[in-house]
Amino acid sequence: MTDTAAPDLDMATDLPIRRPDANQYLAGNYAAVDSEVTAHDLPVVGEIPVELEGRWLRNGPNPESVDDPAKHHWFLGTGMVHGVRLSGGKAEWYKNRFVIGPEDRAAGVFGANTNVGGFAGTTWAMVEGGQPPVELDYDLNPLGVNRFNGTLDGPFTAHPKYDAATGELHSMNYHWPDLIDHVNYTVVGGDGRVTKNLAIPVADMPMMHDMSLTEKYAIVYDLPVTVNMDVLVAGYSFPFKWNPDRAARVGLLPRNGTADEIIWCDVDPCYVFHPLNAYDAADGTVVVDLCRYDDLMVDDRQGPFAEAPPTLDRWVIDPVARRVTETRISDRPQEFPRHNPRVGLKEHRFGYTSEIKPGQVANLHGATIKTDFTNGTSEAYEFGRGRGGAEPVFVPKADGVNEDDGWILTVVYDATTDGSELCILDAADLGRGEVARITLPQRVPFGFHGNWVPDSSVSPA
Ligand SMILES: [Fe+2]
């Protein structure tokens, strides 16, 4: 059973009180919502930019029933997509839908629960680790598993990288236990069909959550969180664990190269769920900014955020010297990095993240943080007591000139009301505050990722 009660709040901070005897990832705003809802003409405070014509979408776990809460991991709840359609300055609708049907849910299939976005004219829910993408219609109803029109022979990822120059999706894919000694580098063409699949040998079955892409390289994160048989035998639902005996390395795969041509470089032991962006610098090095953990899941078998909080770091990878220069950009815990998609694969100046509250697993998010990597400065927008924003999705302004000319769309959970809003910030001026606050008819559980899908990029349902 999941705990659907609103959280008890610390009177001094308006933050939920952590209960050490419970699985925090089933409590408070991690708990499932019970039903699929459709609501029209949502209440709005402020003004929704009229240029926003499309859907804000977000995916996350919604664990309906859990046999053994103590052994449940946050990453394994049933996928549920939440969406808001914006049009003409109005919030036309909110909908939330499971990504799989009731029969699969009853059978314990958790479905694609990690990301959702538009590609090749349609909408896809995605997850890593083996389960294939699920296609959704415009109204978020699941259309079933779609292995890219039958061309995907293997696992996929929740974090493909889009190359606007070629129209391709690039992905680094693992699948425990089917891929014991390698991961697959898979490219999907703009027509939604797989064009390339390359096996990359790796040892110990590492959890490979994301990748990076530059104009020259696909970047492989081979890091020491690996399948652990003791965890598996003990009956935990998520069998990956920090492996202190294993090296950490990052690989530069020439995009048209073979696995033998990967340039592997050692890095200090760490884990990375999410890089921000990567690019080829003029001096031949590769620059990537990322959210880095000193270690991960050393003792916590239920989720990633109770131990070492993530920092914002820059890696400069020298493919000639095979050396990585690591620089700490910020100690302030932050995650879910996003950037203006127009600078994807190119040098970026700005990045946007969501503050992570260390030790406050039950109230995961805080401020939206903007980092200027050129000036080495940052600013943050605080949503107020008890309120925190999630992944900051960047939507470029139609007439934008500067890199930060855009809108930040983020879902904000308010622990004092146990409710959620979709909030819009001005990416060039976070201090301006919420340009619009759209009240959602139910809370959106803490989840993972989503995207803005403009109507111009999808085919009619
Ligand atoms: Fe992720």
XYZ file of C-alpha atoms and ligand atoms in Angstrom:
462
model
C 0.000 0.000 0.000
C 1.137 3.514 -0.587
C 0.815 6.398 1.824
C -1.471 8.964 0.262
C -1.790 11.213 3.287
C -0.535 14.783 3.076
C 2.813 15.129 4.809
C 3.177 16.380 8.372
C 5.086 19.652 8.264
C 7.818 21.023 10.488
C 6.226 24.205 11.848
C 9.519 26.095 11.670
C 10.335 25.368 8.057
C 7.122 24.218 6.375
C 9.095 21.223 5.182
C 7.748 17.709 5.594
C 8.982 15.788 8.612
C 10.998 12.794 7.647
C 9.814 9.548 9.172
C 12.810 7.261 9.655
C 10.664 4.144 9.911
C 9.014 4.561 6.511
C 10.078 4.315 2.880
C 10.222 8.030 2.112
C 9.819 7.334 -1.563
C 6.256 6.147 -0.954
C 5.254 9.034 1.310
C 4.203 12.644 0.871
C 4.507 13.807 -2.715
C 6.228 10.585 -3.740
C 2.983 8.722 -3.112
C 0.818 7.709 -6.047
C -2.200 9.688 -7.171
C -5.239 7.503 -7.449
C -6.960 8.395 -10.667
C -6.696 9.646 -14.199
C -8.122 13.158 -14.389
C -9.143 15.507 -17.189
C -9.717 19.179 -16.373
C -10.315 22.122 -18.716
C -9.676 25.866 -18.484
C -7.323 25.791 -15.535
C -7.107 28.761 -13.142
C -4.150 31.033 -13.899
C -2.457 33.772 -11.893
C -0.447 36.027 -14.198
C -0.196 35.737 -17.963
C 0.737 32.698 -19.996
C 2.916 33.806 -22.950
C 0.666 33.557 -26.009
C 3.484 32.133 -28.103
C 3.348 28.888 -26.093
C 1.240 26.618 -28.304
C 1.682 23.003 -27.296
C 1.958 20.648 -24.362
C 4.105 20.574 -21.248
C 4.586 16.912 -20.412
C 6.141 15.132 -17.461
C 6.646 11.475 -16.583
C 7.275 9.785 -13.267
C 6.567 6.730 -11.150
C 3.131 6.245 -9.652
C 3.354 3.092 -7.514
C -0.231 1.846 -7.214
C 0.558 -1.124 -5.030
C 3.797 -2.288 -3.505
C 4.236 -5.759 -2.028
C 7.140 -4.903 0.263
C 7.498 -1.147 0.860
C 10.861 -1.551 2.604
C 12.339 -3.020 -0.568
C 10.648 -0.736 -3.037
C 12.862 1.602 -5.067
C 11.630 4.973 -6.322
C 12.748 4.187 -9.868
C 10.304 1.291 -10.277
C 6.804 2.724 -9.885
C 4.246 2.530 -12.681
C 4.756 5.230 -15.284
C 2.243 8.091 -15.337
C 2.394 11.082 -17.672
C 0.998 14.460 -16.625
C 0.352 17.102 -19.245
C -0.915 20.640 -19.649
C -1.947 22.052 -23.006
C -1.275 25.760 -23.468
C -2.881 27.691 -26.302
C -3.619 31.351 -26.930
C -2.535 32.398 -23.446
C -4.824 29.871 -21.778
C -4.233 26.589 -19.966
C -6.647 24.581 -22.029
C -6.395 21.270 -20.207
C -4.640 19.097 -17.664
C -4.577 15.343 -18.099
C -2.752 12.509 -16.388
C -2.627 8.997 -17.792
C -0.889 5.750 -16.984
C 1.485 4.792 -19.795
C 0.254 1.196 -19.792
C -3.160 -0.369 -19.501
C -4.773 -1.930 -16.419
C -3.892 -5.513 -17.395
C -0.177 -4.753 -17.583
C -0.345 -2.731 -14.377
C -2.033 -5.649 -12.614
C 0.709 -7.924 -13.911
C 3.372 -5.777 -12.304
C 4.742 -4.163 -15.457
C 5.914 -0.681 -14.513
C 6.127 0.711 -18.031
C 8.071 3.682 -19.280
C 8.202 5.934 -16.221
C 11.147 8.292 -16.682
C 10.820 10.747 -19.539
C 8.358 11.879 -22.197
C 8.801 13.991 -25.284
C 8.077 14.518 -28.936
C 10.024 12.896 -31.751
C 9.331 11.928 -35.349
C 5.894 13.536 -35.247
C 4.537 11.712 -32.227
C 4.876 11.448 -28.436
C 7.010 8.938 -26.575
C 7.269 7.826 -22.960
C 10.687 6.391 -22.211
C 12.608 4.475 -19.547
C 16.053 2.973 -19.298
C 17.133 -0.525 -18.517
C 15.329 -2.575 -21.097
C 11.666 -1.726 -21.321
C 10.900 -0.206 -24.714
C 9.344 3.196 -25.408
C 5.575 3.620 -25.293
C 3.853 5.785 -27.870
C 1.163 8.164 -26.639
C -1.519 9.993 -28.541
C -1.917 13.761 -28.306
C -4.220 13.358 -25.304
C -1.670 11.161 -23.492
C -3.540 7.905 -23.983
C -1.099 4.990 -24.422
C -0.917 3.506 -27.899
C 1.312 0.647 -26.754
C 4.943 -0.317 -26.997
C 6.629 1.026 -30.097
C 10.089 -0.314 -30.899
C 10.606 2.494 -33.357
C 8.364 0.867 -35.909
C 9.875 -2.547 -35.206
C 13.467 -1.508 -35.851
C 14.715 -1.449 -32.227
C 16.245 -4.818 -31.383
C 17.257 -4.280 -27.780
C 16.843 -1.801 -24.951
C 16.426 1.947 -25.107
C 17.005 4.827 -22.744
C 15.135 7.633 -21.012
C 17.781 10.120 -22.120
C 18.361 10.097 -25.860
C 20.242 13.088 -27.216
C 18.762 14.977 -30.152
C 21.015 16.282 -32.901
C 19.145 19.116 -34.585
C 21.600 19.110 -37.509
C 20.795 15.520 -38.495
C 17.364 15.021 -36.908
C 18.697 11.931 -35.113
C 18.269 10.604 -31.596
C 21.428 9.098 -30.101
C 21.199 6.753 -27.139
C 23.351 4.631 -24.824
C 21.396 1.623 -23.647
C 21.862 -1.034 -21.001
C 19.640 -3.907 -20.022
C 20.124 -6.060 -17.018
C 20.306 -9.046 -17.275
C 20.176 -9.414 -21.048
C 23.267 -7.353 -21.859
C 25.862 -8.878 -19.549
C 29.069 -7.608 -21.097
C 28.151 -4.600 -23.225
C 25.848 -1.670 -23.761
C 24.307 -0.629 -27.061
C 24.915 2.682 -28.770
C 21.806 3.151 -30.888
C 20.891 5.926 -33.325
C 17.320 6.574 -34.475
C 16.803 8.585 -37.651
C 14.390 11.462 -38.033
C 11.872 9.056 -39.580
C 11.640 7.146 -36.294
C 13.615 4.106 -37.474
C 16.865 2.751 -36.029
C 19.824 3.437 -38.305
C 22.731 2.225 -36.192
C 23.458 -0.176 -33.358
C 26.950 -0.622 -31.942
C 27.936 -2.898 -29.036
C 30.310 -1.279 -26.546
C 32.034 -3.718 -24.166
C 31.737 -2.792 -20.477
C 32.270 -4.902 -17.365
C 30.076 -5.500 -14.307
C 26.751 -4.310 -15.799
C 26.919 -0.625 -14.866
C 23.816 1.538 -14.558
C 24.229 3.929 -17.489
C 21.482 6.475 -17.033
C 22.463 9.062 -19.610
C 25.016 9.984 -22.250
C 26.354 13.115 -23.892
C 26.698 14.017 -27.544
C 28.911 16.475 -29.373
C 29.363 17.039 -33.087
C 32.347 14.637 -32.987
C 31.681 12.213 -30.158
C 29.144 10.096 -28.330
C 30.190 10.136 -24.674
C 29.964 6.990 -22.534
C 29.718 7.211 -18.734
C 31.115 3.921 -17.382
C 30.783 4.542 -13.657
C 30.911 2.335 -10.540
C 27.227 1.733 -9.797
C 26.825 -1.865 -10.926
C 24.570 -4.882 -10.516
C 25.076 -6.379 -7.072
C 24.067 -9.977 -6.449
C 23.797 -9.535 -2.671
C 21.226 -6.797 -3.174
C 19.394 -8.959 -5.662
C 19.361 -12.041 -3.432
C 18.110 -9.925 -0.529
C 15.011 -9.252 -2.580
C 15.342 -5.550 -3.309
C 13.590 -4.367 -6.429
C 16.525 -2.368 -7.768
C 19.734 -4.439 -7.915
C 22.342 -1.698 -8.456
C 24.853 -0.598 -5.828
C 27.941 1.560 -5.429
C 30.977 -0.610 -6.247
C 34.036 0.795 -4.432
C 36.412 -1.633 -6.116
C 35.602 -0.529 -9.624
C 37.243 2.229 -11.640
C 35.305 5.142 -13.112
C 35.910 6.225 -16.682
C 34.405 8.292 -19.453
C 34.718 7.344 -23.102
C 34.756 9.432 -26.279
C 33.347 7.360 -29.123
C 33.897 8.974 -32.533
C 30.354 9.143 -33.890
C 31.239 7.059 -36.911
C 33.849 4.979 -35.105
C 33.992 1.461 -33.734
C 34.123 0.368 -30.115
C 37.877 -0.161 -30.493
C 38.267 3.536 -31.246
C 36.734 4.770 -27.985
C 39.097 7.070 -26.123
C 38.719 6.027 -22.477
C 39.788 8.445 -19.754
C 39.829 7.740 -16.012
C 37.895 10.033 -13.696
C 37.688 10.189 -9.922
C 35.115 7.688 -8.612
C 31.666 9.244 -8.852
C 28.211 8.814 -10.298
C 26.451 10.985 -12.862
C 22.791 10.687 -13.703
C 22.580 13.817 -15.826
C 24.991 15.841 -17.901
C 23.827 19.319 -18.884
C 25.307 19.724 -22.354
C 28.549 18.883 -24.094
C 30.512 20.417 -26.927
C 33.774 20.226 -28.845
C 35.997 23.138 -27.866
C 38.222 24.878 -30.379
C 41.361 23.418 -28.781
C 40.223 19.843 -29.414
C 39.044 19.144 -25.881
C 35.487 18.167 -25.024
C 33.607 20.163 -22.403
C 30.734 18.717 -20.414
C 28.909 20.154 -17.423
C 27.146 17.681 -15.180
C 25.591 16.927 -11.819
C 28.046 14.712 -9.958
C 27.737 12.506 -6.879
C 30.791 11.482 -4.843
C 29.062 8.144 -4.430
C 25.575 6.763 -4.764
C 23.401 4.103 -3.180
C 26.044 3.003 -0.711
C 23.480 2.125 1.954
C 20.176 3.448 0.661
C 18.279 0.797 -1.279
C 15.182 2.936 -1.857
C 16.395 5.978 -3.797
C 19.346 8.188 -4.631
C 18.977 11.375 -2.636
C 19.501 10.464 1.012
C 23.286 10.187 0.815
C 25.820 12.407 -0.981
C 23.992 15.332 -2.594
C 24.897 16.213 -6.185
C 27.149 19.133 -7.116
C 27.540 20.997 -10.403
C 30.869 20.229 -12.053
C 32.678 20.825 -15.355
C 34.768 18.130 -17.008
C 37.212 19.078 -19.735
C 38.219 15.898 -21.536
C 41.514 15.918 -23.440
C 41.368 13.123 -26.004
C 45.090 13.366 -26.781
C 46.380 13.208 -23.232
C 43.431 10.982 -22.232
C 42.978 13.146 -19.183
C 39.930 14.739 -17.559
C 40.240 18.030 -15.716
C 37.457 18.262 -13.151
C 36.292 21.602 -11.750
C 33.622 22.189 -9.117
C 31.240 24.888 -10.341
C 28.902 24.849 -7.339
C 28.558 22.944 -4.077
C 24.892 23.850 -3.848
C 23.050 20.547 -4.347
C 21.258 20.590 -7.678
C 19.980 18.194 -10.312
C 17.844 17.823 -13.443
C 20.006 20.139 -15.603
C 18.532 21.734 -18.725
C 19.653 24.289 -21.303
C 18.359 26.148 -24.306
C 17.908 23.350 -26.860
C 19.169 25.681 -29.590
C 22.691 25.380 -28.143
C 22.594 21.590 -27.873
C 25.957 20.096 -28.975
C 27.329 23.637 -29.161
C 29.052 25.816 -26.598
C 26.537 26.916 -23.992
C 26.729 29.791 -21.581
C 23.762 29.120 -19.321
C 22.394 26.097 -17.496
C 19.277 25.653 -15.365
C 18.831 23.144 -12.563
C 16.536 22.309 -9.684
C 17.899 22.659 -6.171
C 17.938 19.404 -4.221
C 17.263 19.668 -0.509
C 19.885 17.433 1.147
C 18.370 15.263 3.828
C 14.887 16.396 2.836
C 13.954 13.411 0.757
C 10.302 14.037 1.524
C 10.514 17.507 -0.029
C 12.860 16.912 -2.883
C 13.017 20.229 -4.690
C 13.763 23.862 -3.939
C 14.814 26.845 -6.013
C 15.344 27.026 -9.761
C 19.046 27.809 -10.254
C 20.545 29.547 -13.292
C 24.289 29.228 -13.811
C 26.354 31.474 -16.072
C 29.327 29.317 -17.011
C 31.071 32.223 -18.733
C 31.047 34.543 -15.755
C 31.087 31.824 -13.114
C 28.015 33.289 -11.446
C 24.626 31.905 -10.516
C 21.264 33.128 -9.346
C 18.302 31.312 -7.899
C 14.584 31.819 -7.784
C 13.014 30.676 -4.512
C 9.377 29.654 -4.778
C 8.588 30.387 -1.154
C 8.083 28.431 2.034
C 7.111 24.841 1.458
C 7.260 25.264 -2.331
C 9.828 23.798 -4.698
C 10.224 23.594 -8.458
C 11.228 20.486 -10.382
C 13.166 20.026 -13.635
C 13.355 23.430 -15.396
C 12.283 22.848 -18.988
C 13.615 25.595 -21.276
C 11.431 26.825 -24.147
C 13.170 29.328 -26.462
C 11.285 32.542 -27.126
C 10.091 32.759 -30.695
C 11.925 36.048 -31.250
C 14.838 35.197 -28.960
C 18.267 36.615 -29.714
C 20.291 35.775 -26.631
C 20.832 32.276 -25.293
C 18.742 32.978 -22.212
C 15.777 34.385 -24.135
C 13.277 31.742 -23.151
C 10.679 30.489 -20.714
C 11.278 28.052 -17.887
C 8.387 25.659 -17.322
C 8.509 23.792 -14.045
C 5.998 22.013 -11.860
C 5.969 23.351 -8.307
C 4.843 21.242 -5.352
C 3.489 23.117 -2.338
C 3.798 21.042 0.819
C 1.579 23.456 2.742
C -1.392 22.727 0.483
C -0.298 19.332 -0.883
C -0.970 20.737 -4.346
C 0.908 21.437 -7.562
C 1.154 24.281 -10.033
C 2.767 24.574 -13.442
C 4.856 27.745 -13.172
C 6.459 29.786 -15.935
C 9.601 31.848 -15.297
C 11.445 34.257 -17.576
C 14.790 32.519 -18.192
C 16.543 35.854 -18.815
C 15.232 37.348 -15.578
C 14.470 34.802 -12.885
C 14.008 37.629 -10.390
C 10.881 38.632 -12.256
C 9.220 35.711 -10.520
C 6.438 33.553 -11.811
C 5.109 35.003 -15.056
C 2.224 32.589 -14.725
C 1.033 30.114 -12.093
C -1.346 27.490 -13.394
C -3.248 25.619 -10.698
C -3.421 21.898 -11.397
C -6.436 19.883 -10.236
C -4.269 17.430 -8.306
C -0.693 17.210 -7.147
C 1.952 15.878 -9.509
C 4.123 13.383 -7.606
C 7.869 13.946 -7.561
C 9.057 12.296 -10.696
C 11.729 12.588 -13.204
C 11.629 14.310 -16.545
C 9.587 15.910 -19.247
C 9.585 18.286 -22.138
C 7.722 21.000 -23.938
C 6.262 19.584 -27.148
C 5.177 22.422 -29.457
C 2.123 21.695 -31.571
C 4.207 22.501 -34.620
C 6.359 19.384 -34.018
C 3.663 16.722 -33.745
C 1.261 15.210 -36.193
C -2.456 15.489 -35.467
C -3.705 12.645 -33.309
Fe 17.128 10.959 -15.606
